[in-house]
Amino acid sequence: MELEANSTALQKAVEKAKEKESAQRAEFAKMLNTRSGGVYIPPARLRAMQAAASSDKSSPEYQRLSWDALRKSITGIVNRVNVTNIKMIVPELFNENLVRGRGLFARSVMKAQAASLPFTPVFAALVSIINTKLPQVGELVLTRLISQFRRSFKRNDKIVCHSTTTFIAHLVNQAVAHEIISLEILMLLVDRPTDDSIEIAVGFTREVGAFLAENSPKGNGFVFERFRAVLNEGRISQRVQYMIEVLMQVRKDKYKDNPILPEGLDLVEEDEQITHQILLEEELQVQEGLNIFKFDPNYMENEEKYKAIKAEILGEDSDEESGSGSEEDSDEDEEVAETKEGIEDRTETNLVNLRRIIYLTIMNALNYEEAVHKLLKVQLQEGQEIELVNMIIECCSQERSYSTFYGLIGERFSKLNRVWTDSFEEAFRNYYTTIHRYETNRLRNIARFFGHLISTDAISWMVFDCVQVNEDDTTSSSRIFVKIMMQEMMESMGLKNLAERFKDPEVRQGCAGMFPVDIPKNTRFSINYFTSIGLGILTEDMREYLKVCALNVIYRIMQPAHVYFI
């Protein structure tokens, strides 16, 4: 009887829990289908309702929840983009399902651009980068912009027309849109001139004129002939006539204040660009339905497909995919590995792939801590640590100016393990002996990188044993390298601490080649060099050595005469 009572109570409890869960899901679905606002729901209850809806990932409630999260995430990422962080924003965007949310992205980027016109080149560069990997996204943004321009032109909406043409101009500059669309828009604007249409045409020409002058000189010349005709006709106001005259002067100055690609936004290689040729009068598919949530019966399958696309774009392997294989697949992989074990790769394909993975990992990291965390997960064979070190330094050298991001990565690695410290010390010696092969900007970045490592004691000061400061063993490149490195160390440590550190007996022994006291010629060279770079305080011992040498010379000259008088 007790067992029957317990089983009955258990069944009732299970049924009650199911009823509660279904009620929560129904209430959550009702809440999702209503407009924003409504009744306040306590956070604890909201979390319980979300958990109930998330139990079945194929349910409409879960899909609606993920759709809202996708919309908020894309909007937030787009609103944060600027020139300095665009390289970090792009991986974040690709982490979101841009195939499913391409309508959301197009709407967000168009709204953000219309609200802040000075940032239009940044938004155009963002669309250009995404267009190289997902052309359907770039095509959708361009299609909607052209459609919006046609509507605003018919409605005489000057504000929308101006913002839309500005965005299209920069998409032409970024080679997302073909230049023919810009010529069609210009001809439409100047065909029947009014003050507003000419004002928009002048603004549009200032943004896209440099590109047209280079890629379509005949079309550009025809547009300016039309501007001259409008100016001579005198049907427009004096204010707009003056704008055309200013545009003529801008053209003579070769658009020096309106370059094709502003500094820091030339981010897409020419061979990777995908240009969409959409005409102004053709029938457009704006796909407004992509802005609205729709239930997807193949939701999980489509999400897995995008994970594969994302892994290919970002160069990352999906842990879930690698761990979900069957035992048969793992056995087959083992057999393939055994057959390939005896094959020697002499094409260095594996090394090239390793460098590619390291490069993408560094470029996609938000900060140095994330970069180190991801780099430690890279599978390295024994002896390949130097390859990772070299890639960190090469990435640092490729930047337009030195970034402490790389110095902090090197410092963290060097303090993790003695293997990494030895690798960075070996890299210092290698780069110093081959520094003459690098151009000035790369040399400067490498010098500041090693200056950071040495000043923070990430690597030993004994690496200076390879530096010989004299006329015979230095080149112009090595002298510049040592100068920039020492100045970086001085800025980090301070001149007083730097001088005290070089007086340490162990450091002095390792730096004997930098402060030579073998022959006066080398000593004088070193004194003059360090004095010229503002580090004369480090030459005190060498100056004392020269004084002693001078006294010895005088003593030797006077010694025979002294003996003679005796």
XYZ file of N, CA and C in Angstrom, residues 373-536:
492
model
N 45.268 33.164 -24.370
C 44.445 31.997 -24.044
C 44.191 31.127 -25.283
N 43.878 31.782 -26.415
C 43.616 31.027 -27.638
C 44.892 30.448 -28.241
N 45.992 31.203 -28.159
C 47.256 30.721 -28.731
C 47.786 29.507 -27.974
N 47.519 29.446 -26.680
C 47.970 28.290 -25.907
C 47.241 27.017 -26.307
N 46.067 27.166 -26.942
C 45.309 26.003 -27.399
C 45.763 25.503 -28.767
N 46.582 26.297 -29.453
C 47.075 25.873 -30.764
C 48.003 24.683 -30.592
N 47.766 23.644 -31.380
C 48.559 22.424 -31.276
C 49.925 22.642 -31.922
N 50.967 22.638 -31.097
C 52.329 22.822 -31.574
C 53.134 21.550 -31.352
N 53.919 21.191 -32.352
C 54.847 20.089 -32.176
C 56.075 20.569 -31.427
N 56.842 19.647 -30.911
C 58.046 20.017 -30.166
C 59.017 20.761 -31.086
N 59.466 21.922 -30.649
C 60.381 22.722 -31.451
C 59.698 23.787 -32.291
N 58.351 23.790 -32.317
C 57.626 24.779 -33.111
C 57.269 26.041 -32.319
N 57.738 26.127 -31.078
C 57.448 27.318 -30.282
C 58.010 28.577 -30.943
N 59.173 28.435 -31.591
C 59.798 29.595 -32.228
C 58.937 30.120 -33.371
N 58.138 29.244 -34.007
C 57.252 29.687 -35.085
C 56.164 30.598 -34.544
N 55.605 30.244 -33.390
C 54.580 31.094 -32.783
C 55.184 32.435 -32.377
N 56.392 32.377 -31.794
C 57.068 33.616 -31.388
C 57.320 34.508 -32.596
N 57.821 33.917 -33.680
C 58.100 34.700 -34.886
C 56.832 35.314 -35.472
N 55.704 34.591 -35.419
C 54.453 35.125 -35.956
C 53.951 36.301 -35.117
N 54.126 36.232 -33.797
C 53.736 37.358 -32.940
C 54.537 38.601 -33.312
N 55.850 38.409 -33.512
C 56.716 39.551 -33.838
C 56.396 40.069 -35.240
N 56.138 39.157 -36.188
C 55.814 39.588 -37.554
C 54.502 40.368 -37.578
N 53.496 39.896 -36.833
C 52.223 40.629 -36.765
C 52.443 42.020 -36.178
N 53.294 42.096 -35.155
C 53.611 43.386 -34.539
C 54.280 44.312 -35.548
N 55.201 43.763 -36.333
C 55.953 44.599 -37.278
C 55.080 45.103 -38.418
N 53.980 44.399 -38.722
C 53.128 44.786 -39.846
C 52.193 45.942 -39.511
N 52.047 46.268 -38.230
C 51.156 47.364 -37.845
C 51.749 48.704 -38.274
N 50.872 49.669 -38.516
C 51.346 50.995 -38.931
C 52.098 51.697 -37.815
N 51.729 51.449 -36.596
C 52.462 51.979 -35.447
C 52.463 50.902 -34.371
N 53.423 50.995 -33.458
C 53.573 49.952 -32.442
C 52.356 49.904 -31.527
N 51.915 48.672 -31.234
C 50.784 48.460 -30.325
C 51.262 47.650 -29.125
N 50.979 48.131 -27.924
C 51.380 47.406 -26.717
C 50.668 46.070 -26.599
N 49.629 45.871 -27.407
C 48.912 44.590 -27.439
C 49.891 43.437 -27.646
N 50.827 43.603 -28.576
C 51.777 42.531 -28.886
C 52.835 42.406 -27.788
N 53.283 43.539 -27.240
C 54.252 43.472 -26.160
C 53.700 42.737 -24.945
N 52.413 42.963 -24.644
C 51.789 42.274 -23.509
C 51.631 40.786 -23.783
N 51.360 40.429 -25.043
C 51.291 38.995 -25.392
C 52.650 38.346 -25.165
N 53.725 38.988 -25.687
C 55.068 38.440 -25.507
C 55.460 38.349 -24.048
N 55.116 39.368 -23.263
C 55.447 39.357 -21.837
C 54.740 38.219 -21.117
N 53.457 38.027 -21.415
C 52.705 36.956 -20.748
C 53.271 35.581 -21.122
N 53.589 35.360 -22.374
C 54.156 34.078 -22.779
C 55.502 33.844 -22.103
N 56.364 34.873 -22.075
C 57.701 34.712 -21.513
C 57.659 34.377 -20.030
N 56.644 34.858 -19.330
C 56.547 34.610 -17.894
C 55.767 33.347 -17.558
N 55.244 32.673 -18.601
C 54.517 31.423 -18.367
C 55.445 30.241 -18.209
N 56.466 30.177 -19.058
C 57.291 28.970 -19.113
C 58.677 29.336 -19.614
N 59.693 28.614 -19.144
C 61.063 28.875 -19.567
C 61.256 28.611 -21.057
N 60.450 27.691 -21.613
C 60.558 27.388 -23.043
C 60.256 28.636 -23.875
N 59.210 29.364 -23.478
C 58.850 30.574 -24.227
C 59.901 31.666 -24.030
N 60.464 31.759 -22.815
C 61.515 32.750 -22.578
C 62.713 32.497 -23.479
N 63.125 31.235 -23.567
C 64.256 30.887 -24.434
C 63.944 31.191 -25.892
N 62.689 30.956 -26.292
C 62.304 31.199 -27.683
C 62.371 32.687 -28.018
N 61.889 33.537 -27.103
C 61.952 34.980 -27.353
C 63.395 35.488 -27.331
N 64.233 34.908 -26.469
C 65.642 35.314 -26.460
C 66.332 34.892 -27.753
N 66.005 33.710 -28.245
C 66.553 33.276 -29.528
C 66.064 34.176 -30.659
N 64.766 34.574 -30.593
C 64.218 35.454 -31.624
C 64.924 36.806 -31.611
N 65.272 37.303 -30.413
C 65.979 38.591 -30.347
C 67.300 38.518 -31.097
N 68.040 37.460 -30.853
C 69.339 37.328 -31.523
C 69.161 37.198 -33.036
N 68.154 36.439 -33.454
C 67.922 36.261 -34.889
C 67.525 37.574 -35.555
N 66.615 38.319 -34.917
C 66.151 39.567 -35.522
C 67.247 40.630 -35.516
N 68.091 40.638 -34.467
C 69.148 41.640 -34.443
C 70.170 41.403 -35.565
N 70.482 40.160 -35.830
C 71.469 39.865 -36.875
C 70.909 40.091 -38.279
N 69.577 40.077 -38.425
C 68.968 40.266 -39.755
C 68.135 41.536 -39.837
N 68.364 42.480 -38.916
C 67.501 43.661 -38.845
C 67.669 44.555 -40.069
N 68.782 44.436 -40.776
C 69.004 45.268 -41.968
C 68.049 44.923 -43.110
N 67.332 43.804 -42.991
C 66.403 43.405 -44.046
C 65.039 44.094 -43.931
N 64.796 44.786 -42.836
C 63.468 45.345 -42.578
C 63.451 46.843 -42.862
N 62.295 47.300 -43.352
C 62.121 48.731 -43.578
C 61.959 49.441 -42.242
N 62.023 50.754 -42.275
C 62.117 51.531 -41.031
C 60.927 51.307 -40.102
N 59.708 51.287 -40.636
C 58.532 51.159 -39.774
C 58.498 49.804 -39.077
N 58.812 48.739 -39.829
C 58.824 47.410 -39.220
C 59.951 47.303 -38.195
N 61.103 47.878 -38.526
C 62.230 47.880 -37.598
C 61.849 48.575 -36.296
N 61.154 49.698 -36.407
C 60.747 50.463 -35.225
C 59.824 49.638 -34.337
N 58.841 48.955 -34.933
C 57.901 48.146 -34.146
C 58.604 46.990 -33.448
N 59.531 46.328 -34.155
C 60.264 45.201 -33.556
C 61.123 45.688 -32.395
N 61.794 46.829 -32.579
C 62.650 47.370 -31.514
C 61.834 47.703 -30.270
N 60.684 48.327 -30.440
C 59.852 48.672 -29.286
C 59.280 47.423 -28.626
N 59.006 46.392 -29.428
C 58.505 45.128 -28.872
C 59.546 44.530 -27.930
N 60.794 44.420 -28.392
C 61.833 43.839 -27.541
C 62.197 44.781 -26.393
N 62.089 46.099 -26.610
C 62.311 47.025 -25.514
C 61.321 46.799 -24.379
N 60.081 46.494 -24.745
C 59.056 46.196 -23.734
C 59.405 44.916 -22.974
N 59.810 43.866 -23.702
C 60.123 42.592 -23.048
C 61.304 42.733 -22.091
N 62.346 43.454 -22.512
C 63.537 43.570 -21.675
C 63.260 44.452 -20.463
N 62.549 45.548 -20.639
C 62.278 46.460 -19.526
C 61.378 45.831 -18.480
N 60.545 44.863 -18.868
C 59.663 44.180 -17.911
C 60.264 42.879 -17.404
N 61.552 42.636 -17.734
C 62.259 41.419 -17.317
C 61.580 40.160 -17.812
N 60.857 40.269 -18.923
C 60.251 39.079 -19.514
C 61.329 38.176 -20.112
N 62.387 38.762 -20.642
C 63.540 38.004 -21.123
C 64.789 38.564 -20.440
N 65.854 37.767 -20.437
C 67.076 38.142 -19.729
C 67.805 39.273 -20.449
N 68.465 40.121 -19.653
C 69.278 41.192 -20.215
C 70.555 40.658 -20.848
N 70.820 39.391 -20.620
C 72.023 38.792 -21.199
C 71.917 38.639 -22.716
N 70.725 38.895 -23.295
C 70.602 38.829 -24.757
C 71.431 39.918 -25.433
N 71.861 40.926 -24.627
C 72.677 41.995 -25.207
C 74.082 41.531 -25.576
N 74.393 40.266 -25.267
C 75.751 39.798 -25.595
C 76.004 39.748 -27.103
N 74.912 39.784 -27.906
C 75.092 39.767 -29.353
C 75.233 41.168 -29.941
N 75.049 42.196 -29.110
C 75.106 43.579 -29.585
C 76.522 44.112 -29.406
N 77.165 44.482 -30.479
C 78.512 45.047 -30.457
C 78.441 46.473 -31.016
N 78.581 47.460 -30.133
C 78.480 48.856 -30.556
C 79.874 49.380 -30.890
N 80.238 49.246 -32.146
C 81.482 49.837 -32.641
C 81.322 50.088 -34.136
N 82.272 50.738 -34.701
C 82.147 51.163 -36.091
C 82.118 50.003 -37.062
N 82.809 48.928 -36.745
C 82.937 47.812 -37.683
C 81.754 46.851 -37.614
N 81.164 46.665 -36.430
C 80.143 45.622 -36.240
C 78.713 46.155 -36.273
N 78.507 47.430 -36.532
C 77.147 47.974 -36.591
C 76.848 48.484 -37.995
N 75.554 48.504 -38.291
C 75.061 49.107 -39.529
C 74.084 50.209 -39.151
N 73.644 50.962 -40.145
C 72.668 52.021 -39.850
C 71.391 51.432 -39.268
N 70.984 50.262 -39.773
C 69.750 49.626 -39.272
C 69.920 49.168 -37.830
N 71.045 48.537 -37.520
C 71.239 48.050 -36.153
C 71.361 49.211 -35.170
N 71.965 50.336 -35.600
C 72.067 51.489 -34.704
C 70.690 52.094 -34.438
N 69.844 52.155 -35.482
C 68.469 52.641 -35.278
C 67.698 51.696 -34.356
N 67.893 50.406 -34.565
C 67.215 49.397 -33.743
C 67.577 49.565 -32.266
N 68.880 49.663 -31.961
C 69.319 49.806 -30.574
C 68.818 51.130 -29.984
N 68.830 52.187 -30.788
C 68.363 53.486 -30.316
C 66.896 53.431 -29.893
N 66.044 52.900 -30.760
C 64.600 52.857 -30.459
C 64.334 51.925 -29.285
N 65.031 50.787 -29.236
C 64.848 49.836 -28.139
C 65.250 50.462 -26.807
N 66.399 51.146 -26.765
C 66.858 51.759 -25.525
C 65.929 52.895 -25.096
N 65.432 53.659 -26.040
C 64.502 54.732 -25.698
C 63.191 54.175 -25.154
N 62.725 53.048 -25.692
C 61.531 52.394 -25.162
C 61.763 51.921 -23.732
N 62.948 51.367 -23.483
C 63.286 50.924 -22.127
C 63.363 52.116 -21.175
N 63.921 53.242 -21.644
C 64.034 54.430 -20.798
C 62.649 54.971 -20.454
N 61.733 55.001 -21.430
C 60.377 55.477 -21.164
C 59.656 54.576 -20.174
N 59.932 53.275 -20.248
C 59.253 52.318 -19.372
C 59.829 52.324 -17.956
N 61.173 52.378 -17.834
C 61.824 52.233 -16.530
C 62.206 53.570 -15.903
N 62.469 54.551 -16.745
C 63.046 55.791 -16.241
C 64.555 55.759 -16.411
N 65.160 56.920 -16.657
C 66.592 56.978 -16.954
C 67.433 56.533 -15.763
N 67.045 56.917 -14.553
C 67.822 56.574 -13.366
C 67.844 55.063 -13.135
N 66.667 54.431 -13.199
C 66.603 52.982 -13.002
C 67.348 52.239 -14.104
N 67.266 52.759 -15.325
C 67.969 52.114 -16.430
C 69.479 52.149 -16.210
N 69.994 53.308 -15.772
C 71.434 53.424 -15.530
C 71.878 52.508 -14.394
N 71.071 52.422 -13.335
C 71.421 51.545 -12.221
C 71.419 50.083 -12.638
N 70.488 49.735 -13.509
C 70.412 48.334 -13.954
C 71.647 47.950 -14.772
N 72.122 48.880 -15.604
C 73.300 48.580 -16.408
C 74.576 48.521 -15.563
N 74.526 49.046 -14.328
C 75.689 48.960 -13.449
C 75.748 47.636 -12.689
N 74.709 46.838 -12.783
C 74.703 45.519 -12.148
C 75.841 44.680 -12.732
N 76.650 44.027 -11.901
C 77.820 43.288 -12.420
C 77.471 42.233 -13.470
N 76.373 41.495 -13.228
C 75.989 40.450 -14.187
C 75.550 41.062 -15.515
N 74.744 42.134 -15.446
C 74.292 42.794 -16.669
C 75.491 43.416 -17.390
N 76.404 44.021 -16.628
C 77.575 44.650 -17.239
C 78.411 43.628 -18.001
N 78.502 42.421 -17.448
C 79.248 41.373 -18.137
C 78.585 40.995 -19.460
N 77.232 40.905 -19.475
C 76.538 40.560 -20.703
C 76.550 41.678 -21.721
N 76.668 42.929 -21.263
C 76.632 44.087 -22.162
C 78.020 44.621 -22.482
N 79.034 43.789 -22.334
C 80.403 44.256 -22.563
C 80.594 44.767 -23.979
N 79.905 44.174 -24.937
C 80.043 44.615 -26.321
C 79.383 45.955 -26.585
N 78.366 46.316 -25.786
C 77.702 47.606 -25.969
C 78.533 48.755 -25.419
N 79.290 48.477 -24.358
C 80.122 49.510 -23.727
C 81.575 49.033 -23.728
N 82.193 48.999 -24.888
C 83.520 48.376 -25.000
C 84.611 49.201 -24.310
N 85.525 48.495 -23.664
C 86.708 49.132 -23.050
C 87.954 48.361 -23.482
N 87.929 47.910 -24.772
C 89.072 47.164 -25.273
C 90.103 48.088 -25.909
N 89.653 48.906 -26.868
C 90.549 49.873 -27.493
C 89.856 51.235 -27.511
N 90.586 52.312 -27.395
C 89.968 53.658 -27.310
C 89.069 53.996 -28.495
N 89.400 53.494 -29.695
C 88.593 53.803 -30.875
C 87.159 53.325 -30.683
N 86.990 52.084 -30.255
C 85.648 51.533 -30.034
C 84.950 52.237 -28.874
N 85.723 52.574 -27.847
C 85.135 53.250 -26.692
C 84.591 54.612 -27.080
N 85.384 55.371 -27.852
C 84.923 56.695 -28.285
C 83.671 56.591 -29.155
N 83.642 55.595 -30.021
C 82.455 55.397 -30.874
C 81.213 55.145 -30.021
N 81.340 54.266 -29.026
C 80.196 53.940 -28.165
C 79.759 55.156 -27.356
N 80.738 55.933 -26.838
C 80.395 57.136 -26.070
C 79.622 58.119 -26.939
N 80.126 58.362 -28.130
C 79.459 59.311 -29.029
C 78.056 58.821 -29.407
N 77.908 57.500 -29.603
C 76.608 56.950 -30.011
C 75.577 57.122 -28.903
N 75.907 56.686 -27.692
C 74.921 56.753 -26.616
C 74.653 58.194 -26.193
N 75.634 59.059 -26.297
C 75.403 60.470 -25.987
C 74.445 61.095 -26.991
N 74.579 60.721 -28.271
C 73.725 61.301 -29.312
C 72.270 60.866 -29.183
N 72.012 59.718 -28.552
C 70.632 59.257 -28.406
C 70.059 59.600 -27.033
N 70.783 60.446 -26.275
C 70.269 60.918 -24.991
C 70.534 60.006 -23.829
N 71.503 59.098 -23.952
C 71.814 58.159 -22.871
C 73.276 58.285 -22.455
N 73.748 59.521 -22.389
C 75.140 59.748 -22.018
C 75.475 59.280 -20.621
